Tab-separated table of C-alpha atoms in Angstrom:
chain	number	residue	atom	x	y	z
A	178	MET	CA	0.000	0.000	0.000
A	179	THR	CA	1.403	3.408	-0.932
A	180	ASP	CA	1.608	6.164	1.664
A	181	ALA	CA	-1.068	8.075	-0.245
A	182	ALA	CA	-3.465	5.144	0.085
A	183	ARG	CA	-2.938	4.577	3.802
A	184	PRO	CA	-5.969	5.551	5.939
A	185	THR	CA	-5.518	8.610	8.127
A	186	PRO	CA	-5.404	7.593	11.814
A	187	ARG	CA	-8.446	8.762	13.772
A	188	ILE	CA	-7.730	11.676	16.095
A	189	ASP	CA	-9.838	11.871	19.238
A	190	CYS	CA	-10.225	14.778	21.637
A	191	ARG	CA	-10.349	15.024	25.414
A	192	ILE	CA	-10.974	17.667	28.042
A	193	ALA	CA	-7.526	18.282	29.521
A	194	ALA	CA	-8.543	20.950	32.066
A	195	VAL	CA	-11.617	22.806	33.316
A	196	ALA	CA	-11.832	26.129	35.156
A	197	HIS	CA	-14.256	28.903	36.087
A	198	HIS	CA	-14.316	32.478	37.320
A	199	LEU	CA	-17.155	34.309	39.059
A	200	PRO	CA	-17.452	38.003	39.904
A	201	ALA	CA	-16.780	38.682	43.563
A	202	ARG	CA	-19.942	40.727	44.173
A	203	VAL	CA	-22.923	38.709	45.376
A	204	TRP	CA	-26.311	40.311	44.814
A	205	THR	CA	-29.100	38.921	46.973
A	206	ASN	CA	-32.711	39.301	45.935
A	207	GLN	CA	-33.079	42.062	48.488
A	208	ASP	CA	-30.009	43.856	47.113
A	209	VAL	CA	-31.611	43.923	43.657
A	210	ILE	CA	-34.988	44.991	45.047
A	211	ASP	CA	-33.467	47.837	47.063
A	212	ALA	CA	-31.077	49.031	44.349
A	213	HIS	CA	-33.776	49.293	41.700
A	214	GLY	CA	-36.854	50.118	43.751
A	215	LEU	CA	-38.729	46.995	42.739
A	216	ARG	CA	-42.142	46.094	44.099
A	217	LEU	CA	-41.133	42.514	44.816
A	218	LYS	CA	-40.599	40.417	47.909
A	219	ASP	CA	-37.544	38.248	48.479
A	220	ALA	CA	-39.766	35.378	49.626
A	221	TRP	CA	-41.857	35.602	46.428
A	222	VAL	CA	-38.744	35.484	44.244
A	223	ARG	CA	-37.415	32.440	46.106
A	224	GLU	CA	-40.722	30.635	45.871
A	225	ASN	CA	-41.705	31.495	42.291
A	226	ILE	CA	-38.371	31.934	40.502
A	227	GLY	CA	-36.179	29.759	42.698
A	228	VAL	CA	-33.164	32.033	43.071
A	229	ARG	CA	-31.876	33.761	46.200
A	230	GLU	CA	-28.675	35.393	44.891
A	231	ARG	CA	-26.493	35.798	41.845
A	232	ARG	CA	-23.103	37.246	40.861
A	233	TRP	CA	-23.160	40.538	38.953
A	234	CYS	CA	-20.055	42.287	37.692
A	235	GLU	CA	-18.843	45.614	38.963
A	236	PRO	CA	-17.962	48.553	36.656
A	237	GLY	CA	-14.658	47.820	34.916
A	238	GLU	CA	-15.252	44.077	34.688
A	239	THR	CA	-15.893	42.919	31.136
A	240	THR	CA	-16.851	39.700	29.418
A	241	SER	CA	-13.321	39.511	28.024
A	242	SER	CA	-11.744	39.979	31.455
A	243	LEU	CA	-13.819	37.073	32.807
A	244	ALA	CA	-12.869	34.916	29.824
A	245	ALA	CA	-9.183	35.858	30.090
A	246	GLU	CA	-9.121	34.787	33.738
A	247	VAL	CA	-10.498	31.373	32.782
A	248	CYS	CA	-7.933	31.030	29.983
A	249	SER	CA	-5.110	31.849	32.376
A	250	GLN	CA	-6.369	29.286	34.892
A	251	LEU	CA	-6.584	26.590	32.219
A	252	LEU	CA	-2.997	27.200	31.158
A	253	VAL	CA	-1.718	27.193	34.743
A	254	LYS	CA	-3.513	23.906	35.447
A	255	THR	CA	-1.862	22.240	32.453
A	256	GLY	CA	1.568	23.871	32.811
A	257	LEU	CA	1.249	25.516	29.409
A	258	THR	CA	1.843	29.029	28.115
A	259	PRO	CA	-0.103	31.085	25.560
A	260	ALA	CA	2.441	29.974	22.959
A	261	HIS	CA	0.995	26.441	23.198
A	262	VAL	CA	-2.535	27.560	22.224
A	263	ASP	CA	-3.693	26.829	18.667
A	264	ARG	CA	-7.127	28.428	18.881
A	265	LEU	CA	-9.468	30.320	21.202
A	266	ILE	CA	-13.255	29.995	20.944
A	267	VAL	CA	-15.429	32.211	23.150
A	268	ALA	CA	-19.145	31.540	23.468
A	269	THR	CA	-21.084	34.646	24.502
A	270	VAL	CA	-24.154	36.747	23.865
A	271	SER	CA	-22.829	39.618	25.989
A	272	PRO	CA	-19.884	40.864	23.924
A	273	ASP	CA	-17.554	43.642	25.014
A	274	VAL	CA	-18.303	45.525	21.779
A	275	PRO	CA	-20.336	44.739	18.635
A	276	THR	CA	-17.097	44.252	16.741
A	277	PRO	CA	-14.430	42.872	16.893
A	278	SER	CA	-14.993	39.588	18.669
A	279	THR	CA	-14.778	39.256	22.419
A	280	ALA	CA	-12.322	36.432	21.730
A	281	CYS	CA	-9.904	38.919	20.158
A	282	VAL	CA	-10.179	41.217	23.164
A	283	THR	CA	-9.677	38.209	25.445
A	284	GLN	CA	-6.559	37.210	23.534
A	285	SER	CA	-5.152	40.719	23.991
A	286	LEU	CA	-5.487	40.307	27.765
A	287	PHE	CA	-3.908	36.909	28.402
A	288	ALA	CA	-1.821	36.335	25.250
A	289	PRO	CA	-0.911	39.747	23.805
A	290	GLU	CA	2.186	38.471	22.001
A	291	GLU	CA	0.479	35.551	20.243
A	292	ASN	CA	-1.457	35.392	16.977
A	293	PHE	CA	-3.535	32.191	17.092
A	294	PRO	CA	-7.111	32.314	15.710
A	295	ALA	CA	-9.703	33.780	18.072
A	296	VAL	CA	-13.418	33.732	17.322
A	297	ASP	CA	-16.798	34.132	19.019
A	298	VAL	CA	-19.678	31.673	18.885
A	299	VAL	CA	-23.170	33.109	19.391
A	300	ALA	CA	-25.763	30.497	20.371
A	301	ALA	CA	-27.292	31.850	23.601
A	302	CYS	CA	-27.602	29.213	26.342
A	303	GLY	CA	-26.480	26.540	23.885
A	304	GLY	CA	-23.271	28.465	23.217
A	305	PHE	CA	-20.845	26.282	25.138
A	306	LEU	CA	-22.063	23.118	23.413
A	307	TYR	CA	-21.699	24.838	20.032
A	308	ALA	CA	-18.183	25.976	20.945
A	309	LEU	CA	-17.275	22.514	22.258
A	310	ASP	CA	-18.479	20.947	19.011
A	311	TYR	CA	-16.399	23.423	17.015
A	312	GLY	CA	-13.338	22.943	19.218
A	313	ARG	CA	-13.520	19.151	19.045
A	314	ARG	CA	-13.586	19.271	15.260
A	315	CYS	CA	-10.588	21.607	15.244
A	316	VAL	CA	-8.558	19.158	17.356
A	317	GLN	CA	-9.629	16.269	15.142
A	318	THR	CA	-8.461	18.140	12.038
A	319	GLY	CA	-5.072	19.358	13.168
A	320	ASP	CA	-5.087	21.662	16.197
A	321	GLU	CA	-3.119	20.458	19.204
A	322	ARG	CA	-4.769	22.568	21.895
A	323	VAL	CA	-7.970	24.618	21.806
A	324	LEU	CA	-9.360	26.846	24.536
A	325	VAL	CA	-13.167	26.749	24.686
A	326	VAL	CA	-14.569	29.359	27.048
A	327	ALA	CA	-18.084	30.673	27.716
A	328	ALA	CA	-18.358	34.086	29.374
A	329	GLU	CA	-21.401	36.222	30.091
A	330	ILE	CA	-22.278	39.522	31.735
A	331	ARG	CA	-26.033	39.258	31.328
A	332	SER	CA	-26.576	41.929	33.977
A	333	ALA	CA	-25.475	44.478	31.359
A	334	PHE	CA	-28.425	43.490	29.154
A	335	LEU	CA	-31.201	43.515	31.747
A	336	ASN	CA	-33.989	46.024	32.115
A	337	LYS	CA	-33.738	46.292	35.879
A	338	GLN	CA	-37.444	47.205	36.044
A	339	ASP	CA	-38.575	44.081	34.186
A	340	ARG	CA	-39.803	41.717	36.887
A	341	ARG	CA	-39.846	38.797	34.400
A	342	THR	CA	-36.095	38.842	33.772
A	343	VAL	CA	-34.254	40.956	36.342
A	344	MET	CA	-33.986	38.145	38.893
A	345	LEU	CA	-33.219	35.329	36.456
A	346	PHE	CA	-29.754	36.021	35.131
A	347	GLY	CA	-26.247	36.007	36.561
A	348	ASP	CA	-22.715	36.699	35.353
A	349	GLY	CA	-19.780	34.318	35.135
A	350	ALA	CA	-17.351	32.411	32.934
A	351	ALA	CA	-16.016	28.880	32.624
A	352	GLY	CA	-14.321	26.738	30.044
A	353	VAL	CA	-12.131	23.818	29.071
A	354	LEU	CA	-8.840	23.118	27.347
A	355	LEU	CA	-9.163	20.525	24.599
A	356	GLU	CA	-6.254	18.289	23.566
A	357	ARG	CA	-5.767	15.074	21.631
A	358	THR	CA	-6.398	11.881	23.573
A	359	ARG	CA	-3.500	9.795	24.824
A	360	GLY	CA	-3.115	6.043	25.080
A	361	ASP	CA	-6.411	4.324	25.815
A	362	GLU	CA	-8.298	7.529	26.658
A	363	VAL	CA	-11.766	7.889	25.149
A	364	GLY	CA	-12.399	11.585	25.672
A	365	ILE	CA	-15.271	13.172	23.779
A	366	VAL	CA	-17.452	10.482	22.246
A	367	ASP	CA	-19.848	12.837	20.443
A	368	THR	CA	-21.146	16.393	20.267
A	369	GLN	CA	-24.441	17.306	18.643
A	370	VAL	CA	-25.870	20.779	18.025
A	371	PHE	CA	-29.175	21.949	16.613
A	372	ALA	CA	-31.152	25.095	15.825
A	373	GLU	CA	-34.792	25.842	15.102
A	374	GLY	CA	-34.593	29.430	13.935
A	375	SER	CA	-38.316	29.921	13.424
A	376	HIS	CA	-38.554	30.566	17.184
A	377	TRP	CA	-35.782	33.160	17.349
A	378	GLN	CA	-38.050	35.895	18.739
A	379	ALA	CA	-39.016	33.936	21.862
A	380	ILE	CA	-35.918	35.153	23.762
A	381	SER	CA	-34.012	38.065	22.265
A	382	VAL	CA	-32.445	41.489	22.612
A	383	PRO	CA	-34.612	43.213	19.994
A	384	ALA	CA	-32.600	46.339	19.157
A	385	GLY	CA	-29.029	47.340	18.400
A	386	GLY	CA	-28.620	45.433	15.140
A	387	THR	CA	-29.546	46.089	11.531
A	388	GLN	CA	-33.185	45.111	12.039
A	389	ARG	CA	-33.728	47.792	14.693
A	390	PRO	CA	-30.722	50.117	14.833
A	391	THR	CA	-30.066	52.023	18.030
A	392	SER	CA	-32.229	55.114	18.341
A	393	ALA	CA	-33.727	57.335	21.026
A	394	GLU	CA	-36.915	55.282	20.687
A	395	THR	CA	-35.241	51.883	21.170
A	396	LEU	CA	-33.345	53.198	24.181
A	397	ALA	CA	-36.477	54.681	25.747
A	398	ASN	CA	-38.348	51.412	25.235
A	399	HIS	CA	-35.561	49.292	26.797
A	400	GLU	CA	-35.240	47.312	23.566
A	401	HIS	CA	-31.539	46.699	24.191
A	402	SER	CA	-32.419	44.406	27.089
A	403	ILE	CA	-33.414	40.738	27.188
A	404	THR	CA	-37.061	40.097	26.387
A	405	MET	CA	-38.875	36.812	26.905
A	406	ARG	CA	-42.166	35.814	25.335
A	407	ASP	CA	-44.344	33.154	26.936
A	408	GLY	CA	-42.036	31.911	29.664
A	409	GLY	CA	-44.298	28.934	30.380
A	410	SER	CA	-43.900	27.411	26.932
A	411	ILE	CA	-40.141	28.097	27.029
A	412	PHE	CA	-39.976	26.147	30.308
A	413	GLU	CA	-41.846	23.168	28.899
A	414	ARG	CA	-39.776	23.143	25.736
A	415	ALA	CA	-36.494	23.271	27.674
A	416	VAL	CA	-37.524	20.332	29.858
A	417	ASP	CA	-38.693	18.164	26.981
A	418	GLU	CA	-35.739	18.930	24.714
A	419	MET	CA	-33.005	18.461	27.312
A	420	ALA	CA	-34.453	15.104	28.323
A	421	ALA	CA	-34.883	14.027	24.688
A	422	LEU	CA	-31.391	15.134	23.666
A	423	THR	CA	-29.870	13.224	26.581
A	424	GLN	CA	-31.759	10.055	25.676
A	425	GLN	CA	-30.880	10.460	22.003
A	426	ILE	CA	-27.124	10.874	22.347
A	427	CYS	CA	-26.919	7.989	24.831
A	428	ALA	CA	-29.021	5.654	22.686
A	429	GLN	CA	-26.989	6.415	19.573
A	430	HIS	CA	-23.836	5.210	21.342
A	431	GLY	CA	-25.309	2.261	23.215
A	432	VAL	CA	-25.061	3.967	26.593
A	433	LEU	CA	-27.742	3.390	29.220
A	434	ILE	CA	-28.932	6.409	31.180
A	435	GLU	CA	-28.000	4.610	34.413
A	436	ASP	CA	-24.423	4.190	33.146
A	437	VAL	CA	-23.926	7.965	33.006
A	438	SER	CA	-22.221	9.177	36.182
A	439	PHE	CA	-22.899	12.898	35.854
A	440	PHE	CA	-25.291	15.160	33.953
A	441	ALA	CA	-24.219	18.767	33.318
A	442	LEU	CA	-27.633	20.343	32.686
A	443	HIS	CA	-28.141	23.961	31.679
A	444	GLN	CA	-29.342	25.925	34.701
A	445	ALA	CA	-32.243	27.810	33.118
A	446	SER	CA	-34.034	27.274	36.420
A	447	ALA	CA	-33.827	24.861	39.331
A	448	ARG	CA	-37.240	23.489	38.422
A	449	ILE	CA	-36.102	22.674	34.888
A	450	VAL	CA	-33.032	20.789	36.137
A	451	ARG	CA	-35.077	18.790	38.632
A	452	ARG	CA	-37.827	18.056	36.129
A	453	VAL	CA	-35.300	16.789	33.556
A	454	CYS	CA	-33.859	14.479	36.212
A	455	GLU	CA	-37.361	13.182	36.930
A	456	LEU	CA	-38.053	12.478	33.258
A	457	LEU	CA	-34.720	10.674	32.887
A	458	GLY	CA	-35.181	8.743	36.124
A	459	VAL	CA	-31.829	9.827	37.562
A	460	PRO	CA	-31.148	10.980	41.133
A	461	GLU	CA	-30.374	14.629	41.714
A	462	SER	CA	-27.019	13.531	43.167
A	463	LYS	CA	-25.885	12.895	39.585
A	464	THR	CA	-26.096	16.577	38.711
A	465	ARG	CA	-25.789	19.992	40.357
A	466	VAL	CA	-28.436	22.622	40.989
A	467	ASP	CA	-26.615	25.948	41.245
A	468	PHE	CA	-29.425	28.149	39.961
A	469	GLU	CA	-30.346	29.247	43.506
A	470	THR	CA	-26.958	30.917	43.944
A	471	LEU	CA	-25.875	31.758	40.388
A	472	GLY	CA	-29.028	32.282	38.329
A	473	ASN	CA	-29.018	31.586	34.607
A	474	CYS	CA	-25.514	32.318	33.322
A	475	THR	CA	-26.542	31.618	29.714
A	476	ALA	CA	-23.630	30.112	27.707
A	477	ALA	CA	-21.467	29.862	30.832
A	478	SER	CA	-24.031	27.727	32.670
A	479	VAL	CA	-22.959	24.249	31.499
A	480	PRO	CA	-19.172	24.710	31.902
A	481	LEU	CA	-19.798	26.269	35.325
A	482	VAL	CA	-21.630	23.087	36.334
A	483	LEU	CA	-18.720	20.991	35.041
A	484	SER	CA	-16.061	23.061	36.774
A	485	LEU	CA	-17.897	23.245	40.096
A	486	ALA	CA	-18.601	19.504	39.952
A	487	ALA	CA	-14.936	18.749	39.284
A	488	GLU	CA	-13.916	21.035	42.137
A	489	ALA	CA	-16.329	19.232	44.475
A	490	GLY	CA	-15.193	15.758	43.387
A	491	GLN	CA	-18.540	14.892	41.789
A	492	VAL	CA	-16.844	13.648	38.621
A	493	GLN	CA	-14.029	11.133	38.699
A	494	GLN	CA	-11.604	9.819	36.110
A	495	GLY	CA	-13.373	7.307	33.884
A	496	ASP	CA	-16.882	8.679	34.538
A	497	LEU	CA	-19.270	9.021	31.625
A	498	VAL	CA	-20.696	12.556	31.457
A	499	VAL	CA	-23.541	14.066	29.446
A	500	ALA	CA	-23.773	17.834	28.979
A	501	VAL	CA	-26.928	19.318	27.493
A	502	ALA	CA	-28.468	22.757	26.980
A	503	THR	CA	-31.223	24.563	25.137
A	504	GLY	CA	-31.361	28.280	24.525
A	505	GLY	CA	-32.628	31.224	22.555
A	506	GLY	CA	-32.714	30.861	18.842
A	507	PHE	CA	-33.902	28.163	19.564
A	508	THR	CA	-30.515	26.476	19.878
A	509	ALA	CA	-29.676	23.195	21.559
A	510	GLY	CA	-26.690	20.942	22.073
A	511	ALA	CA	-25.559	17.760	23.755
A	512	ALA	CA	-22.205	16.132	24.426
A	513	LEU	CA	-21.209	12.678	25.631
A	514	PHE	CA	-17.689	12.196	26.954
A	515	ARG	CA	-15.543	10.224	29.365
A	516	TRP	CA	-13.889	12.282	32.076
A	517	GLU	CA	-10.161	11.700	31.691
A	518	LEU	CA	-8.863	14.052	34.371
A	519	PRO	CA	-7.361	12.370	37.444
């Protein structure tokens, strides 16, 4: 057989490190109520929304500064330098500026002397799964090391008088370093991403783009803030889709739900996470419910769950993990992988 005819060896990808960064300032429900003169009660928010506090950034903190901190942590954990990075992918819907990418600004903060590719992925709460899918494919087609980070400052895009959204969202960042597998490692078995764009208006920031350019009217109407239509149907859809996506990716690879050791579920609400667990028939001990203390951190939600679980020892080397999220767009994604970190 000639060299040209020899099959190309399969390249697999693993998570080599995970890290997160949260703003220092904790905002309780009462802090938000007092700061913005809201006619709400802390007890009502806890009972009906399910959150008691969240992290919001202070002036001077940016999405890129959160992402850069995660990148730096990932490199320290693996003993690498920015010179070892082949690519940076940042998932966000709260960019520093409309252009250029937040990834480019992030690169300027933690790797100012390097010139590897840096790009944003915009897929709302499904953003990390989209970025993970992209990063895995990059490793499988030639990159040695890819940083995949999700960072959000959703507090910058909230109408603080909108009782439907002001309590829901938090700020934060988390991510992973992807590398090629070694020896008998399995790493990432599969990533799957989807979109159903006909529902894009259900959760959106209506103004500031070409469809509704910034104007005195859009500013006065708070159209540069997150709007949600029909929260009840969004809840039901998120529950059904996350459960279905989990079942689908497991079934396609011959994995039983009970064989999965940990489920990294998007924290759209505590009720959604618990309802998905009920539908799948898995104990809550196989996931984390951080919504009460972090709120919905959009694209950063899933990697935050992974990083906090790793920090708490909830995932061990050799564990099978499923990560799944749905978000505005509608976007959705799922990943199945074996945890290879000791």
